[in-house]
Amino acid sequence: MNIRLLTWNVNFRPAKVLNAFIVDGQIAFDLLTFQEVKNKYATEFMQRLSELGFHAIHTGDSGDGGKTYGNLIASRWPIEQKPLGLSNPPPFPCLIGRAHVSIGTNEGVDILTVHAPNGSNNGWDKIHTLEAVQRVIRSISPGPVIVTGDYNEPQFFPGKLPVRSWAWTSEKSWASRRDELMTRENARGGMEGHPRQRWDNAVGWFFDDGALHDLQHAFWAKYGTGAMEATYLTRSASRPERWFDHAFISSHFEVIECAYRHDVRRPGGESDHSALCIELAFRPPN
C-alpha cells in the first residue's frame, strides 16, 4: 500500500497555515508531521485536522524547560502517542514526538518527528536532542519507522560527502581541531563543552546513508546520495542556504516520490521553512 507523508516546520503559525495544502476541502496526505506548533495553537490545529479526517497528537508542554511549543503528528489511521522510553531524556522532551500508527497490520508503524533546537541559542542541547532520537530509533529497530523533522543541520554543501555539521571547520583544519573542546551556552544559561567530533558524529549518524542504521534518507533515495535543496534561507550575504528539513525511512518502505515545496516558504509563503512531500510504498513485515 502507498502512504502520502507531509512534514513541515510551521514556524509558530496558527492553523490557517493548513490552507496551503487544502484543495477542494481535503489534504492529499495520509500522515502529517509538523514542527514548531505553539501550545496556544495546538487545539485549533487538532480541531481543524479532525474536520479533515485526521487523528492527531501534540507534544507541547509549557512546563517543559520553558519551551512553549512542540510537534504535532496526525494520521488518517488510529494513532497512539508513545513515550520516548529513555532513562536519560533530552533537555526538551516536548521537541521529540513519538506515535504509533495502526496501518492495516498488527505491528503498524512508529512515527518520530523532531525539532532540534538551534545551536546558536541552545548550544549542546541540539546534540543531546539528536542523540536522544538515535536512542529511540535503536529501541524501535528492526520495526517499521518514519523519522521526520527540522534538524537545524547540516551545513549546506551540495554533493559534498561526508555531510558536514556546524561543528566542522574546514578540510585543512579539521584533523587538528576535531578533538578541540567546543563550549556553548545552552537555553538555560549554563555553559557546556565537548569535543567538536561528538557534535559532528551526532549529525553524521543520520546522514551516513545506512552504514550505522537501517534508515534511508528519503530525498537521497529518490535523487541520489549527496543531493540537497535549500529548505531555509538566512540573511547571510555569503552563505544563506540551509538544508534543515529531512525524513529518514526504514527499509520497510520504498520511496516513490519525494519533493520539497518551496512555495510555502516566505517571502510569499506561510512559513520560513519548505515542506517535504513524500509518497511511500509500505511493505509490512510478514
PDB file of C-alpha atoms in Angstrom:
ATOM      1  CA  MET A   1       0.000   0.000   0.000  1.00  0.00           C
ATOM      2  CA  ASN A   2       1.101   3.591  -0.624  1.00  0.00           C
ATOM      3  CA  ILE A   3       1.332   6.267   2.049  1.00  0.00           C
ATOM      4  CA  ARG A   4       1.488  10.013   1.433  1.00  0.00           C
ATOM      5  CA  LEU A   5       3.519  11.926   4.002  1.00  0.00           C
ATOM      6  CA  LEU A   6       3.884  15.659   4.627  1.00  0.00           C
ATOM      7  CA  THR A   7       6.433  17.098   7.074  1.00  0.00           C
ATOM      8  CA  TRP A   8       6.780  20.839   7.695  1.00  0.00           C
ATOM      9  CA  ASN A   9       8.084  23.313  10.245  1.00  0.00           C
ATOM     10  CA  VAL A  10       5.138  25.721  10.519  1.00  0.00           C
ATOM     11  CA  ASN A  11       7.188  28.412  12.290  1.00  0.00           C
ATOM     12  CA  PHE A  12       4.779  29.029  15.196  1.00  0.00           C
ATOM     13  CA  ARG A  13       1.932  29.968  12.850  1.00  0.00           C
ATOM     14  CA  PRO A  14      -1.770  29.318  13.634  1.00  0.00           C
ATOM     15  CA  ALA A  15      -3.757  26.539  11.990  1.00  0.00           C
ATOM     16  CA  LYS A  16      -4.624  28.636   8.957  1.00  0.00           C
ATOM     17  CA  VAL A  17      -1.253  27.566   7.505  1.00  0.00           C
ATOM     18  CA  LEU A  18      -3.018  24.287   6.666  1.00  0.00           C
ATOM     19  CA  ASN A  19      -4.783  26.181   3.893  1.00  0.00           C
ATOM     20  CA  ALA A  20      -1.600  25.930   1.828  1.00  0.00           C
ATOM     21  CA  PHE A  21      -2.308  22.203   1.455  1.00  0.00           C
ATOM     22  CA  ILE A  22      -6.117  22.123   1.375  1.00  0.00           C
ATOM     23  CA  VAL A  23      -7.532  21.580  -2.098  1.00  0.00           C
ATOM     24  CA  ASP A  24     -11.280  21.110  -2.593  1.00  0.00           C
ATOM     25  CA  GLY A  25     -11.708  20.757   1.153  1.00  0.00           C
ATOM     26  CA  GLN A  26      -9.139  17.968   1.503  1.00  0.00           C
ATOM     27  CA  ILE A  27      -5.473  17.469   2.359  1.00  0.00           C
ATOM     28  CA  ALA A  28      -3.999  14.914  -0.036  1.00  0.00           C
ATOM     29  CA  PHE A  29      -1.804  13.207   2.570  1.00  0.00           C
ATOM     30  CA  ASP A  30      -2.206  10.304   4.994  1.00  0.00           C
ATOM     31  CA  LEU A  31       0.433  11.234   7.582  1.00  0.00           C
ATOM     32  CA  LEU A  32       1.371  14.728   8.733  1.00  0.00           C
ATOM     33  CA  THR A  33       4.223  15.793  10.982  1.00  0.00           C
ATOM     34  CA  PHE A  34       4.564  19.451  11.941  1.00  0.00           C
ATOM     35  CA  GLN A  35       7.286  21.112  13.993  1.00  0.00           C
ATOM     36  CA  GLU A  36       7.165  24.366  15.980  1.00  0.00           C
ATOM     37  CA  VAL A  37       3.449  24.129  16.741  1.00  0.00           C
ATOM     38  CA  LYS A  38       2.783  26.568  19.567  1.00  0.00           C
ATOM     39  CA  ASN A  39       0.867  25.217  22.535  1.00  0.00           C
ATOM     40  CA  LYS A  40      -1.686  28.026  22.239  1.00  0.00           C
ATOM     41  CA  TYR A  41      -2.491  26.908  18.667  1.00  0.00           C
ATOM     42  CA  ALA A  42      -2.497  23.156  19.311  1.00  0.00           C
ATOM     43  CA  THR A  43      -6.232  22.888  19.949  1.00  0.00           C
ATOM     44  CA  GLU A  44      -7.210  24.729  16.772  1.00  0.00           C
ATOM     45  CA  PHE A  45      -4.749  22.602  14.756  1.00  0.00           C
ATOM     46  CA  MET A  46      -6.221  19.391  16.146  1.00  0.00           C
ATOM     47  CA  GLN A  47      -9.824  20.540  15.660  1.00  0.00           C
ATOM     48  CA  ARG A  48      -9.159  21.563  12.071  1.00  0.00           C
ATOM     49  CA  LEU A  49      -7.362  18.304  11.341  1.00  0.00           C
ATOM     50  CA  SER A  50     -10.213  16.341  12.870  1.00  0.00           C
ATOM     51  CA  GLU A  51     -12.601  18.077  10.478  1.00  0.00           C
ATOM     52  CA  LEU A  52     -10.304  16.950   7.653  1.00  0.00           C
ATOM     53  CA  GLY A  53     -10.385  13.317   8.777  1.00  0.00           C
ATOM     54  CA  PHE A  54      -7.202  13.083  10.855  1.00  0.00           C
ATOM     55  CA  HIS A  55      -6.396  11.785  14.319  1.00  0.00           C
ATOM     56  CA  ALA A  56      -3.679  13.940  15.925  1.00  0.00           C
ATOM     57  CA  ILE A  57      -1.399  14.271  18.936  1.00  0.00           C
ATOM     58  CA  HIS A  58       0.633  17.282  20.113  1.00  0.00           C
ATOM     59  CA  THR A  59       3.733  17.078  22.301  1.00  0.00           C
ATOM     60  CA  GLY A  60       3.874  20.607  23.723  1.00  0.00           C
ATOM     61  CA  ASP A  61       4.254  21.222  27.452  1.00  0.00           C
ATOM     62  CA  SER A  62       4.511  24.777  28.770  1.00  0.00           C
ATOM     63  CA  GLY A  63       6.359  23.450  31.825  1.00  0.00           C
ATOM     64  CA  ASP A  64       8.982  21.630  29.781  1.00  0.00           C
ATOM     65  CA  GLY A  65      12.090  23.728  30.281  1.00  0.00           C
ATOM     66  CA  GLY A  66      10.414  26.923  29.125  1.00  0.00           C
ATOM     67  CA  LYS A  67       9.568  25.761  25.600  1.00  0.00           C
ATOM     68  CA  THR A  68       6.025  26.833  24.725  1.00  0.00           C
ATOM     69  CA  TYR A  69       5.688  24.713  21.605  1.00  0.00           C
ATOM     70  CA  GLY A  70       6.011  21.128  20.441  1.00  0.00           C
ATOM     71  CA  ASN A  71       5.476  18.865  17.477  1.00  0.00           C
ATOM     72  CA  LEU A  72       2.257  17.524  16.000  1.00  0.00           C
ATOM     73  CA  ILE A  73       1.683  14.125  14.386  1.00  0.00           C
ATOM     74  CA  ALA A  74      -1.551  13.411  12.527  1.00  0.00           C
ATOM     75  CA  SER A  75      -2.789  10.294  10.749  1.00  0.00           C
ATOM     76  CA  ARG A  76      -5.821   9.071   8.827  1.00  0.00           C
ATOM     77  CA  TRP A  77      -5.383   5.808  10.729  1.00  0.00           C
ATOM     78  CA  PRO A  78      -5.736   5.340  14.504  1.00  0.00           C
ATOM     79  CA  ILE A  79      -2.825   6.943  16.332  1.00  0.00           C
ATOM     80  CA  GLU A  80      -1.427   6.465  19.832  1.00  0.00           C
ATOM     81  CA  GLN A  81       1.078   8.786  21.474  1.00  0.00           C
ATOM     82  CA  LYS A  82       4.043   6.843  22.821  1.00  0.00           C
ATOM     83  CA  PRO A  83       6.589   7.759  25.491  1.00  0.00           C
ATOM     84  CA  LEU A  84      10.172   8.184  24.375  1.00  0.00           C
ATOM     85  CA  GLY A  85      11.128   5.410  26.768  1.00  0.00           C
ATOM     86  CA  LEU A  86      14.511   6.921  27.637  1.00  0.00           C
ATOM     87  CA  SER A  87      16.169   6.630  31.031  1.00  0.00           C
ATOM     88  CA  ASN A  88      18.232   9.704  30.142  1.00  0.00           C
ATOM     89  CA  PRO A  89      15.754  12.076  28.453  1.00  0.00           C
ATOM     90  CA  PRO A  90      16.830  15.066  26.348  1.00  0.00           C
ATOM     91  CA  PRO A  91      16.663  18.634  27.729  1.00  0.00           C
ATOM     92  CA  PHE A  92      13.325  19.306  25.997  1.00  0.00           C
ATOM     93  CA  PRO A  93      11.328  16.077  25.575  1.00  0.00           C
ATOM     94  CA  CYS A  94       8.473  18.059  24.012  1.00  0.00           C
ATOM     95  CA  LEU A  95      10.656  18.611  20.932  1.00  0.00           C
ATOM     96  CA  ILE A  96      10.598  14.898  20.068  1.00  0.00           C
ATOM     97  CA  GLY A  97       7.215  13.453  19.152  1.00  0.00           C
ATOM     98  CA  ARG A  98       6.615   9.713  19.043  1.00  0.00           C
ATOM     99  CA  ALA A  99       3.427   7.965  17.983  1.00  0.00           C
ATOM    100  CA  HIS A 100       2.312   4.537  16.828  1.00  0.00           C
ATOM    101  CA  VAL A 101       0.047   4.391  13.805  1.00  0.00           C
ATOM    102  CA  SER A 102      -2.069   1.328  13.021  1.00  0.00           C
ATOM    103  CA  ILE A 103      -1.782   0.984   9.246  1.00  0.00           C
ATOM    104  CA  GLY A 104      -3.666  -2.204   8.498  1.00  0.00           C
ATOM    105  CA  THR A 105      -1.185  -4.522  10.210  1.00  0.00           C
ATOM    106  CA  ASN A 106      -0.766  -5.920  13.680  1.00  0.00           C
ATOM    107  CA  GLU A 107       2.586  -4.187  14.018  1.00  0.00           C
ATOM    108  CA  GLY A 108       1.826  -0.811  12.486  1.00  0.00           C
ATOM    109  CA  VAL A 109       4.415   1.937  12.133  1.00  0.00           C
ATOM    110  CA  ASP A 110       6.287   4.116  14.626  1.00  0.00           C
ATOM    111  CA  ILE A 111       6.429   7.803  13.710  1.00  0.00           C
ATOM    112  CA  LEU A 112       9.053  10.134  15.177  1.00  0.00           C
ATOM    113  CA  THR A 113       9.309  13.831  14.499  1.00  0.00           C
ATOM    114  CA  VAL A 114      11.920  16.150  15.960  1.00  0.00           C
ATOM    115  CA  HIS A 115      12.664  19.823  16.224  1.00  0.00           C
ATOM    116  CA  ALA A 116      16.355  20.009  17.105  1.00  0.00           C
ATOM    117  CA  PRO A 117      16.766  23.392  18.823  1.00  0.00           C
ATOM    118  CA  ASN A 118      19.239  25.633  17.023  1.00  0.00           C
ATOM    119  CA  GLY A 119      22.783  25.590  18.312  1.00  0.00           C
ATOM    120  CA  SER A 120      23.097  29.378  18.342  1.00  0.00           C
ATOM    121  CA  ASN A 121      20.663  29.740  21.258  1.00  0.00           C
ATOM    122  CA  ASN A 122      20.693  26.236  22.726  1.00  0.00           C
ATOM    123  CA  GLY A 123      24.270  25.031  22.344  1.00  0.00           C
ATOM    124  CA  TRP A 124      24.761  21.334  23.048  1.00  0.00           C
ATOM    125  CA  ASP A 125      21.044  20.860  23.733  1.00  0.00           C
ATOM    126  CA  LYS A 126      20.722  20.390  19.964  1.00  0.00           C
ATOM    127  CA  ILE A 127      23.135  17.464  20.062  1.00  0.00           C
ATOM    128  CA  HIS A 128      21.542  15.952  23.176  1.00  0.00           C
ATOM    129  CA  THR A 129      18.242  16.050  21.263  1.00  0.00           C
ATOM    130  CA  LEU A 130      19.686  14.307  18.193  1.00  0.00           C
ATOM    131  CA  GLU A 131      21.422  11.698  20.343  1.00  0.00           C
ATOM    132  CA  ALA A 132      18.111  11.025  22.111  1.00  0.00           C
ATOM    133  CA  VAL A 133      16.398  10.486  18.743  1.00  0.00           C
ATOM    134  CA  GLN A 134      19.105   7.964  17.882  1.00  0.00           C
ATOM    135  CA  ARG A 135      18.442   6.040  21.099  1.00  0.00           C
ATOM    136  CA  VAL A 136      14.713   5.917  20.376  1.00  0.00           C
ATOM    137  CA  ILE A 137      15.361   4.685  16.817  1.00  0.00           C
ATOM    138  CA  ARG A 138      17.630   1.918  18.103  1.00  0.00           C
ATOM    139  CA  SER A 139      14.926   0.843  20.579  1.00  0.00           C
ATOM    140  CA  ILE A 140      12.388   0.537  17.738  1.00  0.00           C
ATOM    141  CA  SER A 141      14.659  -1.263  15.242  1.00  0.00           C
ATOM    142  CA  PRO A 142      14.058  -3.507  13.347  1.00  0.00           C
ATOM    143  CA  GLY A 143      10.410  -2.413  13.264  1.00  0.00           C
ATOM    144  CA  PRO A 144       8.967  -0.026  10.663  1.00  0.00           C
ATOM    145  CA  VAL A 145       9.772   3.598  11.452  1.00  0.00           C
ATOM    146  CA  ILE A 146       9.472   7.011   9.813  1.00  0.00           C
ATOM    147  CA  VAL A 147      11.580   9.830  11.283  1.00  0.00           C
ATOM    148  CA  THR A 148      10.970  13.419  10.189  1.00  0.00           C
ATOM    149  CA  GLY A 149      11.720  16.932  11.309  1.00  0.00           C
ATOM    150  CA  ASP A 150      13.744  20.104  11.400  1.00  0.00           C
ATOM    151  CA  TYR A 151      17.279  19.120  12.411  1.00  0.00           C
ATOM    152  CA  ASN A 152      18.903  22.563  12.115  1.00  0.00           C
ATOM    153  CA  GLU A 153      21.718  20.617  10.425  1.00  0.00           C
ATOM    154  CA  PRO A 154      23.840  20.010   8.383  1.00  0.00           C
ATOM    155  CA  GLN A 155      25.892  22.682   6.668  1.00  0.00           C
ATOM    156  CA  PHE A 156      24.854  23.238   3.057  1.00  0.00           C
ATOM    157  CA  PHE A 157      27.460  21.796   0.684  1.00  0.00           C
ATOM    158  CA  PRO A 158      25.519  20.199  -2.208  1.00  0.00           C
ATOM    159  CA  GLY A 159      27.098  16.942  -3.355  1.00  0.00           C
ATOM    160  CA  LYS A 160      29.845  17.054  -0.715  1.00  0.00           C
ATOM    161  CA  LEU A 161      30.315  13.880   1.310  1.00  0.00           C
ATOM    162  CA  PRO A 162      30.560  13.127   4.116  1.00  0.00           C
ATOM    163  CA  VAL A 163      27.918  15.599   5.265  1.00  0.00           C
ATOM    164  CA  ARG A 164      29.412  18.298   7.496  1.00  0.00           C
ATOM    165  CA  SER A 165      27.854  19.536  10.717  1.00  0.00           C
ATOM    166  CA  TRP A 166      28.100  23.049  12.121  1.00  0.00           C
ATOM    167  CA  ALA A 167      30.947  21.897  14.373  1.00  0.00           C
ATOM    168  CA  TRP A 168      33.094  21.164  11.341  1.00  0.00           C
ATOM    169  CA  THR A 169      35.724  23.749  10.489  1.00  0.00           C
ATOM    170  CA  SER A 170      37.452  23.024   7.159  1.00  0.00           C
ATOM    171  CA  GLU A 171      39.218  20.181   5.386  1.00  0.00           C
ATOM    172  CA  LYS A 172      42.554  21.759   6.236  1.00  0.00           C
ATOM    173  CA  SER A 173      41.952  22.294   9.955  1.00  0.00           C
ATOM    174  CA  TRP A 174      39.529  19.507  10.919  1.00  0.00           C
ATOM    175  CA  ALA A 175      42.134  16.869  11.766  1.00  0.00           C
ATOM    176  CA  SER A 176      43.811  19.186  14.268  1.00  0.00           C
ATOM    177  CA  ARG A 177      40.570  20.606  15.690  1.00  0.00           C
ATOM    178  CA  ARG A 178      38.233  17.607  15.851  1.00  0.00           C
ATOM    179  CA  ASP A 179      39.189  16.928  19.497  1.00  0.00           C
ATOM    180  CA  GLU A 180      39.062  20.606  20.414  1.00  0.00           C
ATOM    181  CA  LEU A 181      36.685  21.456  23.252  1.00  0.00           C
ATOM    182  CA  MET A 182      33.676  23.287  21.824  1.00  0.00           C
ATOM    183  CA  THR A 183      31.932  25.244  24.584  1.00  0.00           C
ATOM    184  CA  ARG A 184      28.474  26.728  24.094  1.00  0.00           C
ATOM    185  CA  GLU A 185      25.801  28.341  26.271  1.00  0.00           C
ATOM    186  CA  ASN A 186      22.505  26.497  26.469  1.00  0.00           C
ATOM    187  CA  ALA A 187      18.997  27.937  26.692  1.00  0.00           C
ATOM    188  CA  ARG A 188      19.139  27.905  30.499  1.00  0.00           C
ATOM    189  CA  GLY A 189      22.300  29.986  30.686  1.00  0.00           C
ATOM    190  CA  GLY A 190      24.648  27.115  31.507  1.00  0.00           C
ATOM    191  CA  MET A 191      27.956  26.514  29.737  1.00  0.00           C
ATOM    192  CA  GLU A 192      28.760  23.081  28.345  1.00  0.00           C
ATOM    193  CA  GLY A 193      31.731  21.834  26.353  1.00  0.00           C
ATOM    194  CA  HIS A 194      32.550  18.647  24.442  1.00  0.00           C
ATOM    195  CA  PRO A 195      34.880  17.757  21.579  1.00  0.00           C
ATOM    196  CA  ARG A 196      33.799  19.003  18.164  1.00  0.00           C
ATOM    197  CA  GLN A 197      33.867  15.385  16.966  1.00  0.00           C
ATOM    198  CA  ARG A 198      30.927  14.491  19.217  1.00  0.00           C
ATOM    199  CA  TRP A 199      28.792  17.170  17.556  1.00  0.00           C
ATOM    200  CA  ASP A 200      29.845  16.028  14.102  1.00  0.00           C
ATOM    201  CA  ASN A 201      29.197  12.357  14.954  1.00  0.00           C
ATOM    202  CA  ALA A 202      25.696  13.084  16.238  1.00  0.00           C
ATOM    203  CA  VAL A 203      24.768  14.796  12.981  1.00  0.00           C
ATOM    204  CA  GLY A 204      26.674  12.432  10.703  1.00  0.00           C
ATOM    205  CA  TRP A 205      24.924   9.387  12.189  1.00  0.00           C
ATOM    206  CA  PHE A 206      21.740  10.345  10.372  1.00  0.00           C
ATOM    207  CA  PHE A 207      23.450  11.051   7.050  1.00  0.00           C
ATOM    208  CA  ASP A 208      25.719   8.005   6.780  1.00  0.00           C
ATOM    209  CA  ASP A 209      23.372   6.545   4.146  1.00  0.00           C
ATOM    210  CA  GLY A 210      22.594   3.342   6.021  1.00  0.00           C
ATOM    211  CA  ALA A 211      26.009   2.346   7.362  1.00  0.00           C
ATOM    212  CA  LEU A 212      25.078   2.833  11.041  1.00  0.00           C
ATOM    213  CA  HIS A 213      21.342   2.181  10.954  1.00  0.00           C
ATOM    214  CA  ASP A 214      18.538   0.729   8.873  1.00  0.00           C
ATOM    215  CA  LEU A 215      17.332   4.081   7.572  1.00  0.00           C
ATOM    216  CA  GLN A 216      17.376   5.725   4.162  1.00  0.00           C
ATOM    217  CA  HIS A 217      17.290   9.459   3.633  1.00  0.00           C
ATOM    218  CA  ALA A 218      14.099   9.914   1.625  1.00  0.00           C
ATOM    219  CA  PHE A 219      15.462  12.678  -0.624  1.00  0.00           C
ATOM    220  CA  TRP A 220      18.656  10.770  -1.364  1.00  0.00           C
ATOM    221  CA  ALA A 221      16.682   7.603  -2.083  1.00  0.00           C
ATOM    222  CA  LYS A 222      14.944   9.497  -4.880  1.00  0.00           C
ATOM    223  CA  TYR A 223      17.670  11.822  -6.180  1.00  0.00           C
ATOM    224  CA  GLY A 224      20.975  10.227  -5.184  1.00  0.00           C
ATOM    225  CA  THR A 225      23.263  10.459  -2.175  1.00  0.00           C
ATOM    226  CA  GLY A 226      24.566  13.993  -1.663  1.00  0.00           C
ATOM    227  CA  ALA A 227      21.660  15.770  -3.369  1.00  0.00           C
ATOM    228  CA  MET A 228      20.491  18.844  -1.452  1.00  0.00           C
ATOM    229  CA  GLU A 229      17.988  21.668  -1.807  1.00  0.00           C
ATOM    230  CA  ALA A 230      17.859  24.736   0.398  1.00  0.00           C
ATOM    231  CA  THR A 231      14.869  24.457   2.741  1.00  0.00           C
ATOM    232  CA  TYR A 232      15.598  27.551   4.823  1.00  0.00           C
ATOM    233  CA  LEU A 233      17.290  30.849   3.955  1.00  0.00           C
ATOM    234  CA  THR A 234      19.182  33.135   6.312  1.00  0.00           C
ATOM    235  CA  ARG A 235      20.218  36.761   5.914  1.00  0.00           C
ATOM    236  CA  SER A 236      23.833  35.754   5.405  1.00  0.00           C
ATOM    237  CA  ALA A 237      25.178  37.523   2.325  1.00  0.00           C
ATOM    238  CA  SER A 238      27.763  34.829   1.598  1.00  0.00           C
ATOM    239  CA  ARG A 239      26.021  31.562   2.518  1.00  0.00           C
ATOM    240  CA  PRO A 240      22.277  31.972   3.078  1.00  0.00           C
ATOM    241  CA  GLU A 241      21.203  28.436   2.141  1.00  0.00           C
ATOM    242  CA  ARG A 242      20.370  25.831   4.781  1.00  0.00           C
ATOM    243  CA  TRP A 243      19.205  22.222   4.362  1.00  0.00           C
ATOM    244  CA  PHE A 244      17.441  21.565   7.657  1.00  0.00           C
ATOM    245  CA  ASP A 245      14.287  19.559   6.880  1.00  0.00           C
ATOM    246  CA  HIS A 246      14.575  15.789   6.449  1.00  0.00           C
ATOM    247  CA  ALA A 247      12.833  12.429   6.530  1.00  0.00           C
ATOM    248  CA  PHE A 248      14.507   9.104   7.284  1.00  0.00           C
ATOM    249  CA  ILE A 249      12.667   5.913   6.377  1.00  0.00           C
ATOM    250  CA  SER A 250      13.289   2.300   7.397  1.00  0.00           C
ATOM    251  CA  SER A 251      13.752  -0.378   4.737  1.00  0.00           C
ATOM    252  CA  HIS A 252      10.091  -1.409   5.090  1.00  0.00           C
ATOM    253  CA  PHE A 253       9.335   1.465   2.695  1.00  0.00           C
ATOM    254  CA  GLU A 254      10.198   2.300  -0.877  1.00  0.00           C
ATOM    255  CA  VAL A 255      10.360   5.998  -1.728  1.00  0.00           C
ATOM    256  CA  ILE A 256       8.120   6.552  -4.761  1.00  0.00           C
ATOM    257  CA  GLU A 257       8.092  10.347  -4.820  1.00  0.00           C
ATOM    258  CA  CYS A 258       9.907  12.947  -2.738  1.00  0.00           C
ATOM    259  CA  ALA A 259       9.895  16.704  -3.297  1.00  0.00           C
ATOM    260  CA  TYR A 260      10.242  19.924  -1.354  1.00  0.00           C
ATOM    261  CA  ARG A 261       7.544  22.544  -1.726  1.00  0.00           C
ATOM    262  CA  HIS A 262       9.431  25.811  -1.589  1.00  0.00           C
ATOM    263  CA  ASP A 263       6.405  27.964  -2.424  1.00  0.00           C
ATOM    264  CA  VAL A 264       5.152  27.647   1.160  1.00  0.00           C
ATOM    265  CA  ARG A 265       8.350  29.271   2.408  1.00  0.00           C
ATOM    266  CA  ARG A 266       8.472  33.050   2.800  1.00  0.00           C
ATOM    267  CA  PRO A 267       8.529  35.530   1.148  1.00  0.00           C
ATOM    268  CA  GLY A 268       5.009  34.914  -0.017  1.00  0.00           C
ATOM    269  CA  GLY A 269       4.614  31.617   1.813  1.00  0.00           C
ATOM    270  CA  GLU A 270       3.240  30.641   5.198  1.00  0.00           C
ATOM    271  CA  SER A 271       6.433  29.559   6.991  1.00  0.00           C
ATOM    272  CA  ASP A 272      10.179  30.182   6.905  1.00  0.00           C
ATOM    273  CA  HIS A 273      10.735  26.508   6.016  1.00  0.00           C
ATOM    274  CA  SER A 274       9.973  24.498   2.914  1.00  0.00           C
ATOM    275  CA  ALA A 275       7.682  21.496   3.289  1.00  0.00           C
ATOM    276  CA  LEU A 276       8.704  17.965   2.320  1.00  0.00           C
ATOM    277  CA  CYS A 277       6.127  15.836   0.471  1.00  0.00           C
ATOM    278  CA  ILE A 278       6.742  12.094   0.130  1.00  0.00           C
ATOM    279  CA  GLU A 279       4.941   9.069  -1.263  1.00  0.00           C
ATOM    280  CA  LEU A 280       5.975   5.707   0.153  1.00  0.00           C
ATOM    281  CA  ALA A 281       5.171   2.128  -0.750  1.00  0.00           C
ATOM    282  CA  PHE A 282       4.822   0.204   2.531  1.00  0.00           C
ATOM    283  CA  ARG A 283       5.934  -3.431   2.654  1.00  0.00           C
ATOM    284  CA  PRO A 284       4.551  -4.654   6.005  1.00  0.00           C
ATOM    285  CA  PRO A 285       6.635  -7.252   7.867  1.00  0.00           C
ATOM    286  CA  ASN A 286       5.458 -10.836   7.484  1.00  0.00           C
TER     287      ASN A 286
END
